[in-house]
Short mmCIF file of C-alpha atoms and ligand atoms in Angstrom, two decimals:
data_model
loop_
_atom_site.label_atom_id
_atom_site.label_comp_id
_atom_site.label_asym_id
_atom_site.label_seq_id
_atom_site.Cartn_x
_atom_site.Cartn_y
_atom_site.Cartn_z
CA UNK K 9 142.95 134.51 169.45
CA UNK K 10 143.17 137.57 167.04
CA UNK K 11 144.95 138.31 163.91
CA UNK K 12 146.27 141.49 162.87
CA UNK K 13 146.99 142.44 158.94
CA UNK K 14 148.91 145.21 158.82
CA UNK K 15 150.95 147.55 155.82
CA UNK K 16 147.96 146.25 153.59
CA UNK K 17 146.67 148.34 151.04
CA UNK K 18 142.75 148.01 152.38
CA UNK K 19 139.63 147.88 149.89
CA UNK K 20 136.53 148.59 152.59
CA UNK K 21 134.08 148.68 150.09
CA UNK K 22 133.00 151.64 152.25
CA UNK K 23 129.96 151.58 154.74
CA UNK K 24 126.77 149.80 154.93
CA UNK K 25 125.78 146.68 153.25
CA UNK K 26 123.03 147.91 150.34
CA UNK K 27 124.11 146.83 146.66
CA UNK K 28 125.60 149.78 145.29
CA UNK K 29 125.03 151.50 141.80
CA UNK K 30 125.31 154.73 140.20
CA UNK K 31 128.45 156.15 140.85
CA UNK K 32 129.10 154.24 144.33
CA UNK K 33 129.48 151.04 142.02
CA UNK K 34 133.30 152.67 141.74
CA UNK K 35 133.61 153.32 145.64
CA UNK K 36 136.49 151.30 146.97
CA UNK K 37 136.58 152.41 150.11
CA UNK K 38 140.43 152.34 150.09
CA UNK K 39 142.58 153.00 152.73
CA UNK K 40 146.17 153.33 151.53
CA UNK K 41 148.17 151.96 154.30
CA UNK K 42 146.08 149.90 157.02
CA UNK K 43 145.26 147.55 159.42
CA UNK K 44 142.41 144.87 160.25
CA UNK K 45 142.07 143.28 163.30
CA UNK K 46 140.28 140.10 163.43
CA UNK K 47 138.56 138.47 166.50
CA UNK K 48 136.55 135.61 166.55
CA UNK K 49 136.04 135.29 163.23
CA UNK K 50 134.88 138.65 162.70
CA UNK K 51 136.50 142.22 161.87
CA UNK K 52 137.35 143.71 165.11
CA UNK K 53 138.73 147.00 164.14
CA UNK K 54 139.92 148.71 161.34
CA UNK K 55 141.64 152.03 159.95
CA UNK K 56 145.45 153.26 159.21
CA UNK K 57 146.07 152.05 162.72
CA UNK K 58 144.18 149.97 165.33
CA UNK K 59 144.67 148.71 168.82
CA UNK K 60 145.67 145.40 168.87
CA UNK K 61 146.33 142.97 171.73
CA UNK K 62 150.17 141.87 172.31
CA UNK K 63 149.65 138.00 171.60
CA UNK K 64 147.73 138.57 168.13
CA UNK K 65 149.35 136.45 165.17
CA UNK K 66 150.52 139.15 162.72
CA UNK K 67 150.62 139.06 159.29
CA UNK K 68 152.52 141.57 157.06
CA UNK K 69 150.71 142.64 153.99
CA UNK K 70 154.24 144.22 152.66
CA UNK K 71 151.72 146.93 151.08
CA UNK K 72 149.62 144.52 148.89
CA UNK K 73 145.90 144.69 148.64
CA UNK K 74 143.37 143.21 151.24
CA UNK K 75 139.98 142.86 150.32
CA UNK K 76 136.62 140.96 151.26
CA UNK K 77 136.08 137.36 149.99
CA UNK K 78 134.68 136.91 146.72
CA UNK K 79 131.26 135.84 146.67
CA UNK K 80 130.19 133.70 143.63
CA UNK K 81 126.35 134.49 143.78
CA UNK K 82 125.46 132.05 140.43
CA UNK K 83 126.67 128.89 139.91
CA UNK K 84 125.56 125.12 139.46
CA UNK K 85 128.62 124.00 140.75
CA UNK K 86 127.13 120.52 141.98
CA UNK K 87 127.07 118.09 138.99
CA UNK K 88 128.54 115.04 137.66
CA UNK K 89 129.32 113.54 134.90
CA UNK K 90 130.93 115.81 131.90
CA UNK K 91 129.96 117.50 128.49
CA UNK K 92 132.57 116.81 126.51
CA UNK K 93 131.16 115.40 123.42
CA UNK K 94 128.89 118.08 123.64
CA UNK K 95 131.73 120.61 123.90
CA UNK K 96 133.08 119.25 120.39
CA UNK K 97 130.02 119.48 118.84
CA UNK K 98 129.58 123.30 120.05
CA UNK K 99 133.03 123.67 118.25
CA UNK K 100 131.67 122.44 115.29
CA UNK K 101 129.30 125.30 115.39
CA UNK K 102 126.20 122.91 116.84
CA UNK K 103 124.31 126.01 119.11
CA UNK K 104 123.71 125.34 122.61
CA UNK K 105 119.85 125.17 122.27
CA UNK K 106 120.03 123.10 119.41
CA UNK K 107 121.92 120.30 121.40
CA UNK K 108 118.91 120.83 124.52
CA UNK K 109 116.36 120.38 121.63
CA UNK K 110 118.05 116.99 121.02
CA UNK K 111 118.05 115.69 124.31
CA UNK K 112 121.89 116.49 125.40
CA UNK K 113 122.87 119.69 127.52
CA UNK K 114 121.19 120.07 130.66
CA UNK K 115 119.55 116.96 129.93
CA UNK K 116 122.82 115.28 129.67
CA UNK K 117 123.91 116.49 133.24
CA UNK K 118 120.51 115.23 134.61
CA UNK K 119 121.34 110.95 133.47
CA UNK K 120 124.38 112.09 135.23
CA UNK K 121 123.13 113.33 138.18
CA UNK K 122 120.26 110.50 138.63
CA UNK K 123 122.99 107.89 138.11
CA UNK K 124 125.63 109.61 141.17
CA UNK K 125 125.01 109.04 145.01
CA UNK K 126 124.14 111.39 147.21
CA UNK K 127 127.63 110.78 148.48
CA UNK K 128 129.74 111.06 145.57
CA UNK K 129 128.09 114.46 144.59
CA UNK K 130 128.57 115.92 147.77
CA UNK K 131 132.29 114.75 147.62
CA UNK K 132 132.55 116.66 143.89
CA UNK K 133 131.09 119.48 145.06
CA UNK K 134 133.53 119.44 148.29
CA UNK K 135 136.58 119.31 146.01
CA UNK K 136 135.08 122.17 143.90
CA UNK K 137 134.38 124.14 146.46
CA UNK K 138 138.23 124.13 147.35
CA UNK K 139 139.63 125.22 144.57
CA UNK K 140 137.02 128.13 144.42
CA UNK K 141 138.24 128.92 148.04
CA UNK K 142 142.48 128.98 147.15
CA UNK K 143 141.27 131.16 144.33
CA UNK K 144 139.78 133.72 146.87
CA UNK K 145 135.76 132.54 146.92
CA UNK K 146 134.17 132.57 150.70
CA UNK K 147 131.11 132.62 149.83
CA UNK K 148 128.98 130.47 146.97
CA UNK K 149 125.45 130.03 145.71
CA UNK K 150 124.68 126.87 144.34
CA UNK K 151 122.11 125.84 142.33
CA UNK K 152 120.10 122.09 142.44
CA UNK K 153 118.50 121.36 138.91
CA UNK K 154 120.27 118.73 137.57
CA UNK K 155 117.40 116.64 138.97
CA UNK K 156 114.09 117.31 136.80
CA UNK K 157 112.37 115.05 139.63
CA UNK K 158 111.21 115.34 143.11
CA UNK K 159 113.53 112.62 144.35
CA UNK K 160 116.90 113.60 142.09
CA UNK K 161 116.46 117.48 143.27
CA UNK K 162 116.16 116.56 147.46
CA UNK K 163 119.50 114.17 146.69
CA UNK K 164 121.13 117.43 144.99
CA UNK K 165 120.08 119.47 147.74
CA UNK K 166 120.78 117.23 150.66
CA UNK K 167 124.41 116.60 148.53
CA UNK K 168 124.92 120.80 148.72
CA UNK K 169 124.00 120.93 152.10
CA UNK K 170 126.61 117.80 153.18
CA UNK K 171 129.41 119.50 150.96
CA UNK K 172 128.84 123.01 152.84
CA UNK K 173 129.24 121.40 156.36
CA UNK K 174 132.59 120.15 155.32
CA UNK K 175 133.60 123.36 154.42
CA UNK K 176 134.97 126.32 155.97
CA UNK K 177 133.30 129.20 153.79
CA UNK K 178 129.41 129.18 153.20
CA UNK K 179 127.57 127.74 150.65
CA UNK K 180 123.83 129.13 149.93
CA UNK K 181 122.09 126.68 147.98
CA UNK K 182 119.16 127.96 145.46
CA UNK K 183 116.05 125.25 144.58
CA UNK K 184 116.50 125.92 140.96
CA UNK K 185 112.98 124.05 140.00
CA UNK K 186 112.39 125.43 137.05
CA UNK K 187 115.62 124.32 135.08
CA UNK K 188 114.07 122.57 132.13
CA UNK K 189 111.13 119.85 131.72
CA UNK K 190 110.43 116.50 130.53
CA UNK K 191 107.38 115.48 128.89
CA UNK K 192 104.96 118.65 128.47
CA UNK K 193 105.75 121.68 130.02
CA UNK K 194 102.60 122.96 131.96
CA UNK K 195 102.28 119.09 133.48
CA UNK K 196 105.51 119.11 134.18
CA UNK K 197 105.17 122.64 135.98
CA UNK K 198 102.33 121.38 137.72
CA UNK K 199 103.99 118.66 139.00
CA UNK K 200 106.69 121.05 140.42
CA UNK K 201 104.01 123.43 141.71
CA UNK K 202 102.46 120.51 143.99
CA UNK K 203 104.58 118.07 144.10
CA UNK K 204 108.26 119.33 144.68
CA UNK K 205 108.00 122.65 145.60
CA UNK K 206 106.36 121.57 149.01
CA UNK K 207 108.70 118.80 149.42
CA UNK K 208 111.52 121.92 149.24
CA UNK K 209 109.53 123.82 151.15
CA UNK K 210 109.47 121.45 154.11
CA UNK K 211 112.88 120.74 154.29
CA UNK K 212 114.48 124.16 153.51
CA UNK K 213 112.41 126.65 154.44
CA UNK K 214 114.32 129.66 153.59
CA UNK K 215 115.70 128.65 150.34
CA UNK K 216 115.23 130.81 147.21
CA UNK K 217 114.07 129.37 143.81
CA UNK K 218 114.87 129.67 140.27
CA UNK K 219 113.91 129.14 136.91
CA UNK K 220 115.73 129.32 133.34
CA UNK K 221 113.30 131.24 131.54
CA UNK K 222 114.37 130.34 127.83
CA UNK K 223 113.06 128.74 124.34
CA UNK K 224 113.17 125.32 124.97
CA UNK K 225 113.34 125.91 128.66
CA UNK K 226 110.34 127.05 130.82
CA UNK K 227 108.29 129.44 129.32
CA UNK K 228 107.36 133.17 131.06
CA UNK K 229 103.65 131.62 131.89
CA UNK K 230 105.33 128.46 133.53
CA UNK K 231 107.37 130.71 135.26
CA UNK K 232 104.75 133.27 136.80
CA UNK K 233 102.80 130.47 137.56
CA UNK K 234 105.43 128.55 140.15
CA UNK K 235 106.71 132.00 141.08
CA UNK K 236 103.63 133.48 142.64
CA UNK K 237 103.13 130.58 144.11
CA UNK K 238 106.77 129.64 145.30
CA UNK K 239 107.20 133.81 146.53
CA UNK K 240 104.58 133.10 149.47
CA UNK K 241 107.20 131.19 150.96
CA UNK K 242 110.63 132.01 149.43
CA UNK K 243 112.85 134.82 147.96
CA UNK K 244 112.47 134.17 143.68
CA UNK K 245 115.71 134.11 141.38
CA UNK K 246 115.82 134.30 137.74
CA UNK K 247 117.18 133.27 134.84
CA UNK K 248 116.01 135.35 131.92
CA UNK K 249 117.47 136.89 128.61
CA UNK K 250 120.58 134.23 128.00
CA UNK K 251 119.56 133.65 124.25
CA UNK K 252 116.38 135.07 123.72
CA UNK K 253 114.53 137.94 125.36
CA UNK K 254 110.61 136.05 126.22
CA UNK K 255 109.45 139.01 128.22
CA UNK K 256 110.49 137.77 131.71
CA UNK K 257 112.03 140.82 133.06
CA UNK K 258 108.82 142.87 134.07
CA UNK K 259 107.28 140.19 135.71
CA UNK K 260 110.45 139.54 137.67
CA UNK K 261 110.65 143.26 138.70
CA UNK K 262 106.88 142.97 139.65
CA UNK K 263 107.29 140.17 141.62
CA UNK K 264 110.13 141.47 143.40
CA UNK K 265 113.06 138.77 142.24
CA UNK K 266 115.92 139.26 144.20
CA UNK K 267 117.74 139.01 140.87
CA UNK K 268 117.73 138.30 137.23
CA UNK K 269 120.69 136.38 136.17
CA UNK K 270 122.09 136.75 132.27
CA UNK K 271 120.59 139.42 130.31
CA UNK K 272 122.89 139.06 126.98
CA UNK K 273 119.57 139.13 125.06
CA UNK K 274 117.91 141.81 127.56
CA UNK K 275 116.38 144.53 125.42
CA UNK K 276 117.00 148.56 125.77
CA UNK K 277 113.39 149.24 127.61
CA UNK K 278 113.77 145.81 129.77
CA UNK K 279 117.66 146.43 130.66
CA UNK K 280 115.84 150.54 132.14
CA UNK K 281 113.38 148.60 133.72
CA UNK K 282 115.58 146.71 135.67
CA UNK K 283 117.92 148.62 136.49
CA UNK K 284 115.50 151.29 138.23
CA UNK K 285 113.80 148.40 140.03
CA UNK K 286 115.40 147.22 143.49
CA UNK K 287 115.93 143.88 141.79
CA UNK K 288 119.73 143.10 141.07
CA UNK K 289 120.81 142.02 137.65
CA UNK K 290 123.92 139.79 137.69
CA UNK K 291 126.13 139.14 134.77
CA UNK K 292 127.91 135.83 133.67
CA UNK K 293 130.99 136.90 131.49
CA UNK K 294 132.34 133.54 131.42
CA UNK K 295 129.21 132.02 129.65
CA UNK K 296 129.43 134.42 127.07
CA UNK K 297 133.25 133.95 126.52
CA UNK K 298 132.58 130.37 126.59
CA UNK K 299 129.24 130.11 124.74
CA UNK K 300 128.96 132.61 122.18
CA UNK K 301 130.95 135.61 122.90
CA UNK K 302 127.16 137.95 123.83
CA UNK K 303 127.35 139.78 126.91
CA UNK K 304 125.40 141.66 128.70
CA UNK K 305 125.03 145.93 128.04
CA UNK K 306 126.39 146.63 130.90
CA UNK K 307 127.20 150.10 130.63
CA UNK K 308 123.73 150.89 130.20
CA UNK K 309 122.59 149.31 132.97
CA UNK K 310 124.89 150.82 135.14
CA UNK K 311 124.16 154.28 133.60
CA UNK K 312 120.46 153.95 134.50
CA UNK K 313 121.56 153.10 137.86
CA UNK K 314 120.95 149.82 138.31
CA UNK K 315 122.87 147.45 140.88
CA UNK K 316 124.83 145.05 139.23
CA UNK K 317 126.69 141.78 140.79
CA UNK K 318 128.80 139.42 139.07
CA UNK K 319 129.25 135.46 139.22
CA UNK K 320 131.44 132.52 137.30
CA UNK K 321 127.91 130.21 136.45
CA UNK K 322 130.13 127.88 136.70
CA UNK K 323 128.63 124.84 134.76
CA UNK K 324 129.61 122.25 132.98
CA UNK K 325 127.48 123.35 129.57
CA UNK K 326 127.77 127.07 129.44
CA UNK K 327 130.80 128.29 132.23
CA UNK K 328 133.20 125.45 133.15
CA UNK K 329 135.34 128.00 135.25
CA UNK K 330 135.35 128.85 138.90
CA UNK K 331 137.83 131.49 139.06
CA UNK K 332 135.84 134.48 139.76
CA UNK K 333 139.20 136.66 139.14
CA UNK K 334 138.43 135.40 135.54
CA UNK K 335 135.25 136.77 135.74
CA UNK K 336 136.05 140.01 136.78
CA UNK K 337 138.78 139.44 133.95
CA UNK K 338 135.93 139.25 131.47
CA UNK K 339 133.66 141.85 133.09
CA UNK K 340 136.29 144.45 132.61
CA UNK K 341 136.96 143.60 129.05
CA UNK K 342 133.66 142.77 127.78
CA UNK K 343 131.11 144.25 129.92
CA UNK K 344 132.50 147.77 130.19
CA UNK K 345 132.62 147.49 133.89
CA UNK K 346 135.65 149.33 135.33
CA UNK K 347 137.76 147.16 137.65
CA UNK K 348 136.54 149.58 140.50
CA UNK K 349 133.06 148.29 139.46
CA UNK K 350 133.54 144.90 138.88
CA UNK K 351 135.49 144.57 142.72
CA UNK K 352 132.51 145.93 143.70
CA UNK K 353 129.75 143.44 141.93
CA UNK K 354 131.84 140.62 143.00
CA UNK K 355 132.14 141.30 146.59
CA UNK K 356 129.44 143.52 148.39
CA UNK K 357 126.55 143.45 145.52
CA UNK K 358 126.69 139.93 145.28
CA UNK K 359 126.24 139.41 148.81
CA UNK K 360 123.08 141.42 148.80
CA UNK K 361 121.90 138.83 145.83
CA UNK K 362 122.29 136.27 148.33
CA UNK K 363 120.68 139.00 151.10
CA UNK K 364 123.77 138.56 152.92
CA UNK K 365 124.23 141.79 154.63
CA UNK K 366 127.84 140.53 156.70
CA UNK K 367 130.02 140.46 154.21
CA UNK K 368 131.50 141.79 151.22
CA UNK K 369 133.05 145.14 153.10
CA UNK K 370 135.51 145.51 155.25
CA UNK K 371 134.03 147.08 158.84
CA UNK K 372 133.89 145.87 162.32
CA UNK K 373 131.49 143.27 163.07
CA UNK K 374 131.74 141.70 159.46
CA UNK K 375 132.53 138.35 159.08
CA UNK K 376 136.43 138.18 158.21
CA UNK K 377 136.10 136.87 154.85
CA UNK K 378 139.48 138.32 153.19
CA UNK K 379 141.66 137.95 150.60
CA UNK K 380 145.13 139.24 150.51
CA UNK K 381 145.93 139.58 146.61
CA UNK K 382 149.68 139.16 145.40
CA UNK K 383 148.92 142.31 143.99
CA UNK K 384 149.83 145.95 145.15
CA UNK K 385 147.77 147.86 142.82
CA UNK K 386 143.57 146.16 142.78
CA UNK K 387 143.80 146.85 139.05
CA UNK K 388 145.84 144.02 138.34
CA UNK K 389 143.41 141.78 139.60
CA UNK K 390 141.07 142.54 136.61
CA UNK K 391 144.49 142.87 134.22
CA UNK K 392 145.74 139.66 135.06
CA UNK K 393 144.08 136.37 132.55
CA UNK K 394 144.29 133.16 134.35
CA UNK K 395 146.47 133.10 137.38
CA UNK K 396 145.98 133.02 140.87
CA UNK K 397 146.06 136.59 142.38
CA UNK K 398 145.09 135.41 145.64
CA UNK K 399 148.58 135.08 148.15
CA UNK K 400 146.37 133.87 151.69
CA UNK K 401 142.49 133.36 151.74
CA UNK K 402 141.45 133.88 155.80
CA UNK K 403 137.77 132.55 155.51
CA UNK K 404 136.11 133.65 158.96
CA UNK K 405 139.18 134.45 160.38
CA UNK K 406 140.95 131.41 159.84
CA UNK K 407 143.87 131.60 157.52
CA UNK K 408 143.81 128.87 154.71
CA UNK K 409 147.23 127.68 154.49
O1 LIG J 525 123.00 129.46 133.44
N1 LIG J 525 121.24 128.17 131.06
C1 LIG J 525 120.84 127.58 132.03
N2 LIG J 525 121.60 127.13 133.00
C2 LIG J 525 123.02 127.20 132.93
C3 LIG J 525 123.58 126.16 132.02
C4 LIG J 525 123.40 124.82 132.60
C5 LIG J 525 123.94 123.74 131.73
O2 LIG J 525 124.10 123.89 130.51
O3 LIG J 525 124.20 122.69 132.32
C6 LIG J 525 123.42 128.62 132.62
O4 LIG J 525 124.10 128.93 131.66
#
């Protein structure tokens, strides 16, 4: 059975699936008045007017915009439990590292996560993961890490991977190993390094890893260490720069990260580094709404031409939003991104993060991941502050009702 979207208002994204930067970054792709044809799940055809077979189900876009899926490339979306108590105390001006020092934060999330079945955090993560979808998301990383033991990170893991079968979009979970410690960091880092890792290894083969590369966190040595060993095997994620800036970027760029997630406290040389390296950098407006209003310089990233995605986090310590219209929201108004730009790091350059090269455009042969905004003009996607822009998410061609 095919679909057909016509009098839609297309954003292609243009051709080709490499992240775009530089000047591209603001490449739409648009076609003014359009149609897509969708067959099997995937983009058939599409231009200002394609063939379409007489029995296709038709849907009228009455001149409003149609654009790829989202694609949330960064969050930790699989928890339980909640950070509350912590929240008040951040109010009260305690700082986030302050409350990891003591114990809480991550920490918090990981008595949580130890305590919840298998079960019950796949069944979170399922209800999540629908809301994220009727907002316009098709596509989300998540993150393990709540574990901080061999046995805690495999449930997480095995929790993501029951939660994506139950859904219609796709979920691409991340081994984030490296998330924090307990006891003494280089024994704990050993233990990862030959104890968990291979365990991960064995039963997801292709899965990348991460680590939070922070004060308090694991160090740039730790780091390095389960990275050169972990990139034998698997693509490496990172995050690096949220409060403090240890010296992680170069090391990322020389080992080829796929990405370095956060940057707020990215220096000038570091930010030129990265962004003339293939490595992506992704940026996390919400945290820094949320946390402690620093965001990432952008602008200068851009301007060196680096390739830039964007992603909610969404977490229950620093990002406790899944909207990723909110984060292009943010992007807009605190990044410097343009909403041309921030379309784009949301949709096609966050799919290359996650090395997905079928999605985030709109061409034949792509999966049909597509959201038809309430929205004529794409502008108002980034203008609008929390609502729902999205009117119909079809999430490999099937229209979510
Ligand atoms: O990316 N900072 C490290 N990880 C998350 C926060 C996780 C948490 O606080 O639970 C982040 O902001």
């Amino acid at each position: 059975m095919s679909l057909l979207i016509r009098n839609a208002r297309i954003l292609t994204l243009g051709s080709g699936t490499r992240p775009r930067r530089g000047k591209e970054l603001a490449d739409l792709g648009i076609i003014p008045t359009g149609e897509v044809l969708v067959t099997d799940g995937k983009i058939a055809a599409v231009g200002p007017k394609v063939e379409a077979p007489a029995d296709a189900e038709i849907i009228d876009a009455l001149g409003r915009v149609l654009m790829p899926g989202f694609v949330d490339c960064h969050t930790h979306v699989c928890w339980a439990g909640d950070r509350l108590d912590e929240w008040e105390m951040k109010l009260r001006g305690v700082p986030y590292l302050e409350i990891l020092k003591k114990g809480g934060g991550i920490h918090s999330t990981v008595k949580a996560v130890r305590e919840a079945t298998q079960k019950q955090l796949a069944a979170s993560l399922r209800e999540r993961l629908g809301t994220m979808l009727r907002e316009g998301t098709t596509t989300v990383e998540v993150k393990s890490g709540y574990g901080l033991n061999t046995e805690a990170e495999m449930k997480m893991l095995r929790a993501i991977r029951r939660a994506a079968a139950e859904w219609p979009g796709t979920v691409v979970p991340t081994a984030l190993l490296g998330h924090a410690f307990e006891g003494d960091l280089e024994e704990y880092a050993r233990m990862v390094v030959k104890d968990m890792l291979p365990e991960v290894s064995k039963e997801f083969p292709d899965i990348a890893v991460d680590a939070y590369c922070e004060q308090g966190a694991w160090s740039v040595d730790a780091c390095v260490k389960f990275f050169e060993k972990a990139r034998k095997h698997h693509p490496v994620r990172v995050h690096a720069d949220q409060f403090n800036s240890l010296g992680m970027i170069p090391e990322a760029v020389r080992m080829h990260a796929r990405s370095v997630d956060h940057l707020e406290a990215s220096t000038k040389k570091d930010l030129i580094a990265l962004a003339q390296s293939p490595t992506l950098g992704v940026i996390l407006p919400i945290t820094g709404l949320h946390t402690d209003q620093r965001f990432m310089r952008s602008r200068l990233f851009i301007e060196q031409g680096g390739a830039i995605a964007l992603a909610t986090n969404c977490n229950p310590g620093t990002s406790p939003s899944h909207s990723m219209p909110l984060a292009i929201a943010l992007a807009v108004r605190f990044c410097g991104l343009t909403p041309a730009e921030a379309i784009v790091a949301a949709t096609v350059n966050a799919a290359a993060v996650l090395n997905l090269g079928d999605r985030g455009t709109i061409a034949p042969g792509q999966r049909a991941d597509l959201v038809l905004l309430h929205h004529k003009d794409e502008r108002a996607l980034a203008y609008e502050l929390g609502g729902n822009p999205v009117a119909t998410a079809i999430c490999g061609g099937l229209i979510m009702r």
